[in-house]
Coordinates of C-alpha atoms in Angstrom, one line a residue:
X1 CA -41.0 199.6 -127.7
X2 CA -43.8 198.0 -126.7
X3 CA -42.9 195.1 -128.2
X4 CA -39.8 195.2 -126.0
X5 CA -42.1 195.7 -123.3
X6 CA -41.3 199.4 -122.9
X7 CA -45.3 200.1 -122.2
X8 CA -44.5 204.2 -120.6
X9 CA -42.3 204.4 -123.4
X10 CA -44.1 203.1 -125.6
X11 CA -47.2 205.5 -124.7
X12 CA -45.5 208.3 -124.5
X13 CA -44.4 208.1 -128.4
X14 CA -48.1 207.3 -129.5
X15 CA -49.2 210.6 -127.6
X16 CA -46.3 212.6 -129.7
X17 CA -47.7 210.9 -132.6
X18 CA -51.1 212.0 -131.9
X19 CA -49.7 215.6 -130.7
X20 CA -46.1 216.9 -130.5
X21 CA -46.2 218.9 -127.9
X22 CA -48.9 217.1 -126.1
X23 CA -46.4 215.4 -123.3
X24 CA -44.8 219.1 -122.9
X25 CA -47.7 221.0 -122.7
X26 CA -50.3 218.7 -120.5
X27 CA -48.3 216.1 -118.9
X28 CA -46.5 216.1 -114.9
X29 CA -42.3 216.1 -115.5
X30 CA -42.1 212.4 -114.7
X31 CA -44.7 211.8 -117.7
X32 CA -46.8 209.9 -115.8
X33 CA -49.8 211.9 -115.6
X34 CA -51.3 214.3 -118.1
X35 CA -54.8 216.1 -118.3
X36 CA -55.0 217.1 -122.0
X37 CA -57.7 219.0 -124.1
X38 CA -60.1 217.8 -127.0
X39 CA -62.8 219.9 -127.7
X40 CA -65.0 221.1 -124.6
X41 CA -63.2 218.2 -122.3
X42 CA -60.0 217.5 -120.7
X43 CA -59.1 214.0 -120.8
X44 CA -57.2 213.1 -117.8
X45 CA -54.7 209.9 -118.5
X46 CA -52.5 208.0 -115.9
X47 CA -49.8 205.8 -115.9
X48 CA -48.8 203.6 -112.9
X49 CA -45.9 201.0 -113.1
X50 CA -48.8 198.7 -113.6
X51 CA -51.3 200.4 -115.0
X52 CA -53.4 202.7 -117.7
X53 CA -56.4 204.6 -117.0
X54 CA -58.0 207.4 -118.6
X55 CA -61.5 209.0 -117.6
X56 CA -63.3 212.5 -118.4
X57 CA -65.4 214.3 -116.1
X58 CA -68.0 214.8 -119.0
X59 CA -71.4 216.4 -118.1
X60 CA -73.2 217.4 -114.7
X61 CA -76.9 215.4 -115.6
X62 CA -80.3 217.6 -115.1
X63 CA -81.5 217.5 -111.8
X64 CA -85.5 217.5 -113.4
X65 CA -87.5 215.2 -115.9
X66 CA -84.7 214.9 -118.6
X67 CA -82.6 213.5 -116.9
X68 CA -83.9 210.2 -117.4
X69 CA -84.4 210.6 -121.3
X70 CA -80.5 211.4 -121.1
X71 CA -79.5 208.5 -119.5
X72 CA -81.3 205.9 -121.5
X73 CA -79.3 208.0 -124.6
X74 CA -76.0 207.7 -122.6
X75 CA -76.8 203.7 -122.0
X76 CA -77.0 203.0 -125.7
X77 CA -74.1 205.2 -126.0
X78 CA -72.4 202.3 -123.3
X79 CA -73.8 199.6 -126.0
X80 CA -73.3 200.9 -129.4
X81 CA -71.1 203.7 -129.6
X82 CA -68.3 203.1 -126.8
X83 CA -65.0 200.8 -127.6
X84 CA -64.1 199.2 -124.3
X85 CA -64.9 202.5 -122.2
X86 CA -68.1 203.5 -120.4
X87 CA -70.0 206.4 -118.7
X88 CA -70.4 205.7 -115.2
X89 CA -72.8 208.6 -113.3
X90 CA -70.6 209.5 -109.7
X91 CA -71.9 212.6 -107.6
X92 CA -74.3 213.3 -110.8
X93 CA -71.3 213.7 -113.0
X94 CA -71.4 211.6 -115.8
X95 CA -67.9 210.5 -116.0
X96 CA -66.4 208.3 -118.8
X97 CA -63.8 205.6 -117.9
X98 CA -61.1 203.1 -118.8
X99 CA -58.5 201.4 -116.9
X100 CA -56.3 198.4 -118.1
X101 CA -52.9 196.8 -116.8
X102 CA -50.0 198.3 -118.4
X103 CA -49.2 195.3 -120.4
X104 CA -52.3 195.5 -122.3
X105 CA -52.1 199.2 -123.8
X106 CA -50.4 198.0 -127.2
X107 CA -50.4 200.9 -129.7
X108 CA -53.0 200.3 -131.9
X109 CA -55.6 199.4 -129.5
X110 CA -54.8 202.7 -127.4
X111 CA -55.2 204.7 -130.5
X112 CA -58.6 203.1 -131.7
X113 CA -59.2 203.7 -128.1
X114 CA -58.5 207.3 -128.0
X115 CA -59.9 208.2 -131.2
X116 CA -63.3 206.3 -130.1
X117 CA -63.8 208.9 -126.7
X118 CA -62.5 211.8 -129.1
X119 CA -65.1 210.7 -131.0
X120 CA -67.9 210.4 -128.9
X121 CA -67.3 212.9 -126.6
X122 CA -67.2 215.9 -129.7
X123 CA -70.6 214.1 -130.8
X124 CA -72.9 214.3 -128.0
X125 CA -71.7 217.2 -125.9
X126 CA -73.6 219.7 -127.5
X127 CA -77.1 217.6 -128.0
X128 CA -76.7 216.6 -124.3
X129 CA -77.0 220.5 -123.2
X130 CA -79.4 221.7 -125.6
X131 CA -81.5 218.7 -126.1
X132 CA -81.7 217.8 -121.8
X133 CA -80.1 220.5 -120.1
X134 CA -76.9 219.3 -118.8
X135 CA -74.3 221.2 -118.0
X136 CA -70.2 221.3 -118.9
X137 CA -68.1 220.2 -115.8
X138 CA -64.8 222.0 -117.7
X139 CA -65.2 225.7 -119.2
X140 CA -64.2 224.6 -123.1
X141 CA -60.6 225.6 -124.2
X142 CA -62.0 227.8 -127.2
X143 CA -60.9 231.2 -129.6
X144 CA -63.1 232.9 -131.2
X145 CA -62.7 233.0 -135.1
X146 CA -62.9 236.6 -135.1
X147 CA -65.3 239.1 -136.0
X148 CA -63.2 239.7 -139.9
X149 CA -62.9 236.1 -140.5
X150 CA -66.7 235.7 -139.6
X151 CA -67.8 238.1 -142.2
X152 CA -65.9 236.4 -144.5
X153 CA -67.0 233.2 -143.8
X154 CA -71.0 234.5 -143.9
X155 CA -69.8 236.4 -147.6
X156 CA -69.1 232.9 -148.4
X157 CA -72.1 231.1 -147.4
X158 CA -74.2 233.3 -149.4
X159 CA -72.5 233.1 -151.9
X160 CA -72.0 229.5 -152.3
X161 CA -75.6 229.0 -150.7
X162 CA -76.8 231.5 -153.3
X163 CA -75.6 229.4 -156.5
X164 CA -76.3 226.0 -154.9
X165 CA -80.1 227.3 -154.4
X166 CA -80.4 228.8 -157.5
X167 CA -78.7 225.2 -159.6
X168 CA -81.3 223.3 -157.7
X169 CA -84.4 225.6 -158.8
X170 CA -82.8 225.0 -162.6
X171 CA -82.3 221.2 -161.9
X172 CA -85.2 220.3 -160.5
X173 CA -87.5 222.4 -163.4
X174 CA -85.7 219.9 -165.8
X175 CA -86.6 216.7 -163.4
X176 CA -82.9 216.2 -162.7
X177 CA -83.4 215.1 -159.2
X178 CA -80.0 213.2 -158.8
X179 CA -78.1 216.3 -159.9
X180 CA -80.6 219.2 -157.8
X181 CA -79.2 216.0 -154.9
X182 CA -75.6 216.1 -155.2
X183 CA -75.4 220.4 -155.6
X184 CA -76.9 221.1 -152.4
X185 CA -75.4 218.3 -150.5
X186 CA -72.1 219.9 -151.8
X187 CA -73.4 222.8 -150.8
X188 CA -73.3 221.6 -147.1
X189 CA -70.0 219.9 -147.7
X190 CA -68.7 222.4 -149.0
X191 CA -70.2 224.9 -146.1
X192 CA -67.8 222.1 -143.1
X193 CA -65.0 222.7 -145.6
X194 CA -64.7 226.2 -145.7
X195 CA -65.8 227.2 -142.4
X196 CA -65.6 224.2 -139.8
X197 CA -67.8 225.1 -137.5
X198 CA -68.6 223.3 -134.6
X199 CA -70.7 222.6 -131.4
X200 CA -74.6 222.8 -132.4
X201 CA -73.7 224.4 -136.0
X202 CA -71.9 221.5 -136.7
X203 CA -74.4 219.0 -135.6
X204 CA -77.1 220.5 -137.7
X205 CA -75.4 220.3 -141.0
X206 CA -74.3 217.1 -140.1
X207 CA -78.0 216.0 -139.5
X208 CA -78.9 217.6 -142.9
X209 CA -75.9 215.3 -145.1
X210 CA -77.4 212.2 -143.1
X211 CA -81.2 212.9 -144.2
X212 CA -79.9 213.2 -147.8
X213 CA -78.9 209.5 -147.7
X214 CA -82.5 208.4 -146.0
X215 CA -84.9 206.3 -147.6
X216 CA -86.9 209.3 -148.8
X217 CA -87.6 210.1 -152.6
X218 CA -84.9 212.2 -153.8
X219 CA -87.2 215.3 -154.7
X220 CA -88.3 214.9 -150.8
X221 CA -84.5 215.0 -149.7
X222 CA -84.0 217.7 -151.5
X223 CA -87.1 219.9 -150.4
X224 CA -85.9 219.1 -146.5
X225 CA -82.1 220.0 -147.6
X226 CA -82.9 223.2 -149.7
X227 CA -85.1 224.3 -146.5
X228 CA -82.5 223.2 -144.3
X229 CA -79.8 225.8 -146.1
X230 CA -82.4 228.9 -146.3
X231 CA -82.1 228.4 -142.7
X232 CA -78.7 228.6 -142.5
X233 CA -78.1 231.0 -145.0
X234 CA -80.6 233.7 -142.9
X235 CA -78.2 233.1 -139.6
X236 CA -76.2 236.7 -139.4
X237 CA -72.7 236.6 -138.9
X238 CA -73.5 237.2 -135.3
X239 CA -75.2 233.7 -134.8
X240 CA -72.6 232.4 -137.2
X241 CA -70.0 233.0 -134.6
X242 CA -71.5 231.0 -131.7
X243 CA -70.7 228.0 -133.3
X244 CA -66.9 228.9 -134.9
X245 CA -63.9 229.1 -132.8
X246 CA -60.7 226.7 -132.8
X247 CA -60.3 224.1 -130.2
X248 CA -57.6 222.0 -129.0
X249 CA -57.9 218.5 -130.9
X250 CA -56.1 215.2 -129.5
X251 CA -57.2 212.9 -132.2
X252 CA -59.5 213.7 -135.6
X253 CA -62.9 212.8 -135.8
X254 CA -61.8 212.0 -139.7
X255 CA -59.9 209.2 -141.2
X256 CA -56.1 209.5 -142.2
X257 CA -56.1 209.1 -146.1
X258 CA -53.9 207.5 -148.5
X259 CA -53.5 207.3 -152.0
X260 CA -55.2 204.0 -152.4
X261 CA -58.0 205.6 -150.3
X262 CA -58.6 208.6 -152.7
X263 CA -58.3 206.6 -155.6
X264 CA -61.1 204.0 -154.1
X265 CA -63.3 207.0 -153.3
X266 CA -63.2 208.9 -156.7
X267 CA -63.3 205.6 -158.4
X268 CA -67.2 205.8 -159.1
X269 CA -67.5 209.4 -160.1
X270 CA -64.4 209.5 -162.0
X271 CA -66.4 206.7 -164.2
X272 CA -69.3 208.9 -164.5
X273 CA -67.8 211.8 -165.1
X274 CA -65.8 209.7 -167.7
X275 CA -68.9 208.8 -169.3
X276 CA -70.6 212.2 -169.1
X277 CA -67.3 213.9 -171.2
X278 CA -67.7 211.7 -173.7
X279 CA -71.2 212.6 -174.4
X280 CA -70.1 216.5 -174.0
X281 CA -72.1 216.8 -170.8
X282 CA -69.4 218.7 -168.7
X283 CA -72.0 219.7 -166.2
X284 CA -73.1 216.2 -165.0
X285 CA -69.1 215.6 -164.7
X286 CA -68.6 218.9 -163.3
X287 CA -71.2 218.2 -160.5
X288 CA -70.3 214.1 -159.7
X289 CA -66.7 216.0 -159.0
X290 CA -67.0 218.7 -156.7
X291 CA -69.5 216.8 -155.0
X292 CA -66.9 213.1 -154.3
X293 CA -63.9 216.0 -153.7
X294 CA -65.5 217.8 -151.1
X295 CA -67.5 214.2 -149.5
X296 CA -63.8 212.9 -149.1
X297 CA -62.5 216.5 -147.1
X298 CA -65.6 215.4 -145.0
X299 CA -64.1 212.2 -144.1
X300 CA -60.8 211.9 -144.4
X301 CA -58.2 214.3 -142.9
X302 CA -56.7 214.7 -146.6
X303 CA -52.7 214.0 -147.0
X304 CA -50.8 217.2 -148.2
X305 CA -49.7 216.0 -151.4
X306 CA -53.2 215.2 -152.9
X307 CA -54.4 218.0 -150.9
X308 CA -52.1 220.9 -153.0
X309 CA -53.1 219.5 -156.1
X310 CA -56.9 219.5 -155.3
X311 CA -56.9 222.6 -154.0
X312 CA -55.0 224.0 -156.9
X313 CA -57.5 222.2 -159.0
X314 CA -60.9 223.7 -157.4
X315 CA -58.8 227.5 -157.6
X316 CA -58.0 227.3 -161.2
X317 CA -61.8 225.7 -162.4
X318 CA -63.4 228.7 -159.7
X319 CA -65.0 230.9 -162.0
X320 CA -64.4 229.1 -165.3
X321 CA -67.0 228.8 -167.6
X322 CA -68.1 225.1 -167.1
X323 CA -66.3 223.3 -169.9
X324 CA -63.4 224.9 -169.0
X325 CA -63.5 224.3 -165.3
X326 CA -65.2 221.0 -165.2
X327 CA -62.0 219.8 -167.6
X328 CA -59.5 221.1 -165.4
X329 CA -61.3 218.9 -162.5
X330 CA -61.5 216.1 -164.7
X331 CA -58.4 215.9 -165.6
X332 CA -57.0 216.1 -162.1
X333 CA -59.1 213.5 -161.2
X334 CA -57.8 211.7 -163.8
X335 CA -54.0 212.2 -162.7
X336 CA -54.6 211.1 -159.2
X337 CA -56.5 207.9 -160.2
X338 CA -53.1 207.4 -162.5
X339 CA -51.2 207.8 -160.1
X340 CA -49.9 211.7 -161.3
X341 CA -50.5 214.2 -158.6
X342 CA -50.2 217.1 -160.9
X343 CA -53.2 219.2 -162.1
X344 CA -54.7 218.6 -165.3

């Protein structure tokens, strides 16, 4: 369509593509203007017979000392972080912008460039409030988890928390630092996977997977992390629930997958687990698993056909005693890398 230069209609498929329902739910009848949800903002989007523009009103800045701190975080926000948009500041409103002639809105530069202030604007909401005091300009679109499915998720995370904690305290006694590393950062992986949280929950776990890959020893990274999930772990459900609640999403902060994706990412410890079978060490193999399966449900918004037989996979192992389990993993693993998306 575009192409053909058919630029509204055009558009308008890429938004279905992202959403739907999106051009139903949040756009005018003639589809030329929509005001759509993402998060805690509403991204407001026009079409003219000439033109695209898009713009958020994003934050209302403090009025007292932080407010400049805040803006020389929003200016390298405008230099490193933005693709072809910017924050402007109008009536103390930061306000992020775009606007291009309809011509230049070819698909896959509108959909870099709506998954870029998706991106951004999930990211640095939160900090902005808590760390300088700003304030939302839109009350966030949100439900609440749910006080059942809170408790559950808390049973979980001490649970999970619980056994990561108490791996680490046997690894490290041995001096297996690389292995006490890769449990608790599944730990926290595994935490996003089960529970996705968001706002400043989110943001803190987040924090705590980047300082694992800092230049720090690894017994140092892992001191900070194992602190890091006491912490969380002593949150009640109550303080839990702040942080969990479903939102409308226009575009994933995560990557689509693909097969040839997967494969790429398992490559490395489907080697080392590899190795580690062969030398009867289904523990090291085990751990170099769960830890790439649950780093790639971290990044990637996984594809349903891999995602059934992984899932499968981590439900069958669950439990097992670790030769059992780590084999059933390893296998798997094994199938996908071959192309087989069957469990082992």
């Amino acid at each position: 369509m575009y192409g053909e230069g058919k630029y509204i209609e055009s558009i308008h498929k890429l938004l279905d593509g992202l959403h739907p329902e999106v051009r139903k739910k949040y756009g005018d009848p003639a589809g030329r203007v929509f005001d759509i949800p993402h998060g805690s903002v509403i991204i407001h989007m026009e079409l003219t017979d000439d033109t695209f523009s898009v713009s958020i009103d994003y934050l209302r800045l403090p009025s007292d000392e932080r407010r400049q701190p805040m803006m020389r975080q929003v200016l390298d926000l405008n230099a490193r972080k933005l693709m072809l948009t910017h924050f402007v500041c109008r009536d103390n409103i930061l306000r992020l912008e775009y606007r291009c002639p309809l011509a230049d809105t070819h698909p896959y530069k509108l959909y870099s460039l709506i998954g870029n202030i998706c991106f951004v604007t999930n990211r640095y909401d939160d900090e902005f409030i808590s760390k300088f005091g700003a304030e939302r300009v839109t009350k966030p679109q949100t439900r609440p988890y749910g006080e059942e499915n809170v408790l559950r998720l808390h049973t979980a995370l001490q649970t999970t928390g619980r056994y990561a904690l108490d791996t680490v305290k046997e690894f490290v006694s041995e001096r297996n630092h690389n292995g006490a590393w890769a449990v608790i950062s599944t730990c926290f992986l595994q935490f996003l996977y089960y529970a996705r949280p968001k706002g400043m929950l989110y943001l803190q776990v987040d924090k705590t997977l980047t300082d694992l890959d800092d230049d720090l020893p690894t017994s140092e990274q892992v001191i900070r992390a194992v602190a890091a999930l006491e912490e969380l772990m002593s949150r009640s459900p109550e303080e839990l629930a702040k942080d969990m609640y479903y939102t409308e999403i226009l575009s994933s902060d995560n990557n689509a997958s693909s097969l040839p994706i997967i494969k790429d990412n398992l490559e490395k410890s489907y080697e080392d687990a590899t190795t580690a079978i062969e030398h009867g060490n289904y523990e090291r193999a085990t751990v170099r698993l769960l830890h790439s399966i649950y780093r790639l449900y971290h990044h990637y918004d996984m594809q349903e056909d891999v995602n059934t037989v992984l899932v499968e996979a981590l439900s069958s192992a669950s439990g097992k005693p670790i030769e059992i389990g780590g084999k059933i993993l390893y296998l798997t693993v094994k199938n996908i890398m071959e192309n087989r998306l069957e469990v082992g």
